[in-house]
mmCIF file of C-alpha atoms in Angstrom:
data_model
loop_
_atom_site.group_PDB
_atom_site.id
_atom_site.type_symbol
_atom_site.label_atom_id
_atom_site.label_comp_id
_atom_site.label_asym_id
_atom_site.label_seq_id
_atom_site.Cartn_x
_atom_site.Cartn_y
_atom_site.Cartn_z
ATOM 1 C CA UNK C 1 26.232 12.652 -19.071
ATOM 2 C CA UNK C 2 24.055 9.760 -17.374
ATOM 3 C CA UNK C 3 21.447 10.844 -14.637
ATOM 4 C CA UNK C 4 19.814 8.807 -11.972
ATOM 5 C CA UNK C 5 16.478 10.013 -10.755
ATOM 6 C CA UNK C 6 15.096 9.038 -7.570
ATOM 7 C CA UNK C 7 11.391 9.479 -7.490
ATOM 8 C CA UNK C 8 10.820 10.060 -3.890
ATOM 9 C CA UNK C 9 7.280 10.626 -3.934
ATOM 10 C CA UNK C 10 4.939 9.195 -1.266
ATOM 11 C CA UNK C 11 3.350 6.362 -3.200
ATOM 12 C CA UNK C 12 1.358 5.273 -0.404
ATOM 13 C CA UNK C 13 -1.954 4.091 -2.573
ATOM 14 C CA UNK C 14 -2.461 0.587 -2.872
ATOM 15 C CA UNK C 15 -2.413 0.399 -6.443
ATOM 16 C CA UNK C 16 0.899 2.253 -6.750
ATOM 17 C CA UNK C 17 2.665 -1.317 -7.434
ATOM 18 C CA UNK C 18 0.296 -2.215 -10.140
ATOM 19 C CA UNK C 19 0.265 1.460 -11.472
ATOM 20 C CA UNK C 20 4.044 1.479 -11.687
ATOM 21 C CA UNK C 21 4.864 -2.293 -12.871
ATOM 22 C CA UNK C 22 2.008 -2.139 -15.566
ATOM 23 C CA UNK C 23 3.197 1.048 -16.935
ATOM 24 C CA UNK C 24 7.036 -0.248 -17.229
ATOM 25 C CA UNK C 25 6.390 -3.493 -18.470
ATOM 26 C CA UNK C 26 3.481 -3.047 -20.460
ATOM 27 C CA UNK C 27 4.341 0.380 -22.532
ATOM 28 C CA UNK C 28 4.931 0.087 -25.845
ATOM 29 C CA UNK C 29 8.308 1.758 -25.587
ATOM 30 C CA UNK C 30 9.832 -1.298 -23.189
ATOM 31 C CA UNK C 31 12.212 -3.378 -25.067
ATOM 32 C CA UNK C 32 14.250 -5.346 -22.368
ATOM 33 C CA UNK C 33 13.476 -6.409 -18.879
ATOM 34 C CA UNK C 34 15.109 -8.256 -15.969
ATOM 35 C CA UNK C 35 14.954 -8.398 -12.230
ATOM 36 C CA UNK C 36 16.032 -10.183 -8.804
ATOM 37 C CA UNK C 37 13.689 -12.141 -6.328
ATOM 38 C CA UNK C 38 10.402 -12.333 -8.541
ATOM 39 C CA UNK C 39 9.364 -15.647 -10.143
ATOM 40 C CA UNK C 40 8.788 -14.104 -13.724
ATOM 41 C CA UNK C 41 8.617 -10.513 -15.424
ATOM 42 C CA UNK C 42 5.238 -11.337 -16.195
ATOM 43 C CA UNK C 43 3.084 -7.871 -14.687
ATOM 44 C CA UNK C 44 0.830 -9.899 -12.333
ATOM 45 C CA UNK C 45 3.489 -12.379 -11.134
ATOM 46 C CA UNK C 46 5.635 -9.376 -10.373
ATOM 47 C CA UNK C 47 2.982 -7.609 -8.130
ATOM 48 C CA UNK C 48 1.694 -10.740 -6.618
ATOM 49 C CA UNK C 49 5.566 -11.326 -5.698
ATOM 50 C CA UNK C 50 6.335 -7.642 -4.421
ATOM 51 C CA UNK C 51 2.690 -8.321 -2.384
ATOM 52 C CA UNK C 52 3.591 -11.686 -0.681
ATOM 53 C CA UNK C 53 6.661 -10.144 0.994
ATOM 54 C CA UNK C 54 4.787 -7.064 1.979
ATOM 55 C CA UNK C 55 2.384 -9.611 3.496
ATOM 56 C CA UNK C 56 4.471 -11.923 5.267
ATOM 57 C CA UNK C 57 5.634 -9.095 7.474
ATOM 58 C CA UNK C 58 2.439 -7.598 7.751
ATOM 59 C CA UNK C 59 3.695 -4.321 6.142
ATOM 60 C CA UNK C 60 1.550 -2.941 3.755
ATOM 61 C CA UNK C 61 1.333 0.372 4.750
ATOM 62 C CA UNK C 62 3.391 3.657 4.302
ATOM 63 C CA UNK C 63 5.409 3.777 0.637
ATOM 64 C CA UNK C 64 4.591 0.887 -1.601
ATOM 65 C CA UNK C 65 7.254 0.956 -4.068
ATOM 66 C CA UNK C 66 10.514 2.551 -5.145
ATOM 67 C CA UNK C 67 10.754 3.826 -8.321
ATOM 68 C CA UNK C 68 14.287 5.111 -10.189
ATOM 69 C CA UNK C 69 14.943 6.046 -13.746
ATOM 70 C CA UNK C 70 18.470 5.948 -15.177
ATOM 71 C CA UNK C 71 18.837 7.764 -18.528
ATOM 72 C CA UNK C 72 20.850 10.429 -20.379
ATOM 73 C CA UNK C 73 20.178 13.367 -22.387
ATOM 74 C CA UNK C 74 22.027 12.526 -25.725
ATOM 75 C CA UNK C 75 21.208 8.918 -27.102
ATOM 76 C CA UNK C 76 24.614 8.383 -27.864
ATOM 77 C CA UNK C 77 25.967 8.494 -24.195
ATOM 78 C CA UNK C 78 24.177 5.334 -23.381
ATOM 79 C CA UNK C 79 23.906 2.283 -25.501
ATOM 80 C CA UNK C 80 21.556 -0.146 -25.413
ATOM 81 C CA UNK C 81 24.342 -2.732 -24.105
ATOM 82 C CA UNK C 82 24.782 -0.212 -21.442
ATOM 83 C CA UNK C 83 21.553 0.045 -20.377
ATOM 84 C CA UNK C 84 21.399 -3.650 -19.917
ATOM 85 C CA UNK C 85 24.273 -4.014 -18.012
ATOM 86 C CA UNK C 86 23.386 -0.747 -15.788
ATOM 87 C CA UNK C 87 20.009 -2.834 -15.151
ATOM 88 C CA UNK C 88 21.457 -5.811 -14.089
ATOM 89 C CA UNK C 89 23.712 -4.057 -11.917
ATOM 90 C CA UNK C 90 21.331 -2.034 -10.339
ATOM 91 C CA UNK C 91 18.964 -5.164 -9.696
ATOM 92 C CA UNK C 92 21.776 -7.182 -8.294
ATOM 93 C CA UNK C 93 22.701 -4.313 -5.929
ATOM 94 C CA UNK C 94 19.109 -4.195 -4.348
ATOM 95 C CA UNK C 95 19.045 -7.582 -4.516
ATOM 96 C CA UNK C 96 21.640 -8.121 -2.312
ATOM 97 C CA UNK C 97 20.710 -5.962 -0.037
ATOM 98 C CA UNK C 98 17.160 -8.092 0.454
ATOM 99 C CA UNK C 99 15.245 -6.230 -2.078
ATOM 100 C CA UNK C 100 13.127 -7.170 -4.967
ATOM 101 C CA UNK C 101 13.730 -5.270 -8.061
ATOM 102 C CA UNK C 102 12.656 -5.320 -11.788
ATOM 103 C CA UNK C 103 13.860 -3.396 -14.587
ATOM 104 C CA UNK C 104 12.579 -2.196 -18.027
ATOM 105 C CA UNK C 105 14.516 -0.312 -20.706
ATOM 106 C CA UNK C 106 12.189 1.914 -22.524
ATOM 107 C CA UNK C 107 13.198 2.495 -26.412
ATOM 108 C CA UNK C 108 12.034 6.542 -26.349
ATOM 109 C CA UNK C 109 9.010 7.956 -24.538
ATOM 110 C CA UNK C 110 6.030 9.671 -25.694
ATOM 111 C CA UNK C 111 7.619 13.165 -25.800
ATOM 112 C CA UNK C 112 10.900 11.947 -27.033
ATOM 113 C CA UNK C 113 11.531 9.011 -29.502
ATOM 114 C CA UNK C 114 15.460 9.288 -29.061
ATOM 115 C CA UNK C 115 15.500 9.016 -25.241
ATOM 116 C CA UNK C 116 16.706 5.642 -24.146
ATOM 117 C CA UNK C 117 16.183 5.147 -20.593
ATOM 118 C CA UNK C 118 15.968 2.320 -17.659
ATOM 119 C CA UNK C 119 13.201 1.988 -14.989
ATOM 120 C CA UNK C 120 13.748 0.298 -11.622
ATOM 121 C CA UNK C 121 11.098 -1.105 -9.182
ATOM 122 C CA UNK C 122 11.943 -1.627 -5.760
ATOM 123 C CA UNK C 123 9.985 -3.422 -3.289
ATOM 124 C CA UNK C 124 9.574 -1.179 -0.241
ATOM 125 C CA UNK C 125 10.076 -4.540 2.144
ATOM 126 C CA UNK C 126 12.857 -6.151 2.702
ATOM 127 C CA UNK C 127 12.598 -9.737 1.871
ATOM 128 C CA UNK C 128 15.137 -11.225 4.480
ATOM 129 C CA UNK C 129 14.258 -9.117 7.677
ATOM 130 C CA UNK C 130 10.857 -7.159 6.690
ATOM 131 C CA UNK C 131 12.806 -3.857 7.247
ATOM 132 C CA UNK C 132 11.349 -1.045 4.947
ATOM 133 C CA UNK C 133 13.571 0.675 2.225
ATOM 134 C CA UNK C 134 13.920 4.399 2.328
ATOM 135 C CA UNK C 135 15.357 6.188 -0.504
ATOM 136 C CA UNK C 136 18.031 8.398 0.800
ATOM 137 C CA UNK C 137 21.453 10.047 -0.302
ATOM 138 C CA UNK C 138 23.476 7.401 0.991
ATOM 139 C CA UNK C 139 21.880 4.479 -0.914
ATOM 140 C CA UNK C 140 21.479 6.768 -3.971
ATOM 141 C CA UNK C 141 25.234 7.702 -3.593
ATOM 142 C CA UNK C 142 26.317 4.434 -3.550
ATOM 143 C CA UNK C 143 24.580 3.247 -6.136
ATOM 144 C CA UNK C 144 25.940 6.153 -8.200
ATOM 145 C CA UNK C 145 29.756 5.236 -7.028
ATOM 146 C CA UNK C 146 28.837 1.226 -8.196
ATOM 147 C CA UNK C 147 27.732 2.505 -11.801
ATOM 148 C CA UNK C 148 30.447 5.443 -12.090
ATOM 149 C CA UNK C 149 33.242 2.653 -11.252
ATOM 150 C CA UNK C 150 31.849 0.252 -13.775
ATOM 151 C CA UNK C 151 30.827 3.071 -16.111
ATOM 152 C CA UNK C 152 33.959 5.728 -15.673
ATOM 153 C CA UNK C 153 33.728 7.218 -18.855
ATOM 154 C CA UNK C 154 30.786 9.244 -17.770
ATOM 155 C CA UNK C 155 29.792 11.943 -14.940
ATOM 156 C CA UNK C 156 26.781 10.706 -13.147
ATOM 157 C CA UNK C 157 24.197 13.201 -11.798
ATOM 158 C CA UNK C 158 21.987 12.302 -8.800
ATOM 159 C CA UNK C 159 18.385 13.736 -8.954
ATOM 160 C CA UNK C 160 15.587 13.436 -6.418
ATOM 161 C CA UNK C 161 12.443 14.052 -7.962
ATOM 162 C CA UNK C 162 9.413 14.395 -5.316
ATOM 163 C CA UNK C 163 6.422 13.957 -8.005
ATOM 164 C CA UNK C 164 3.427 12.283 -7.197
ATOM 165 C CA UNK C 165 3.326 10.158 -10.748
ATOM 166 C CA UNK C 166 2.412 6.585 -9.061
ATOM 167 C CA UNK C 167 -0.077 8.353 -6.607
ATOM 168 C CA UNK C 168 -3.249 7.994 -8.797
ATOM 169 C CA UNK C 169 -4.189 5.253 -11.043
#
């Protein structure tokens, strides 16, 4: 059963974007990536693209980045093809709402080499109107419903995780 984890920590530190993007893309577990609203998937370019939007709207305060993880307890639950499609659907979901995003599939983790999962980074400033992105039950439920319609063989679970994983560099 797939799990959508919203990392809802504050992430107000100025290096939160860099910390997350470098981890996602630079990890030895990274095996596929994509995104929307960014020029390339080079870590520095993604960081610069997110920063440009914040500077353009003079909004470099408050939460710096949204972070979502999608995975499953059992490896056989989500295939690599499924994760690639989920990454594309999720990136398009945020892009259509005016938010830059990138995703990276990790094949395994330091704790569990069998854990295939997807990291999604979302810029918190809308590139169309400068409005802020806030994690909410409504946003998360809408994404879950879109994924559940495409992958209706699964029962999707939504979790909010308030850990501060990108607060310190």
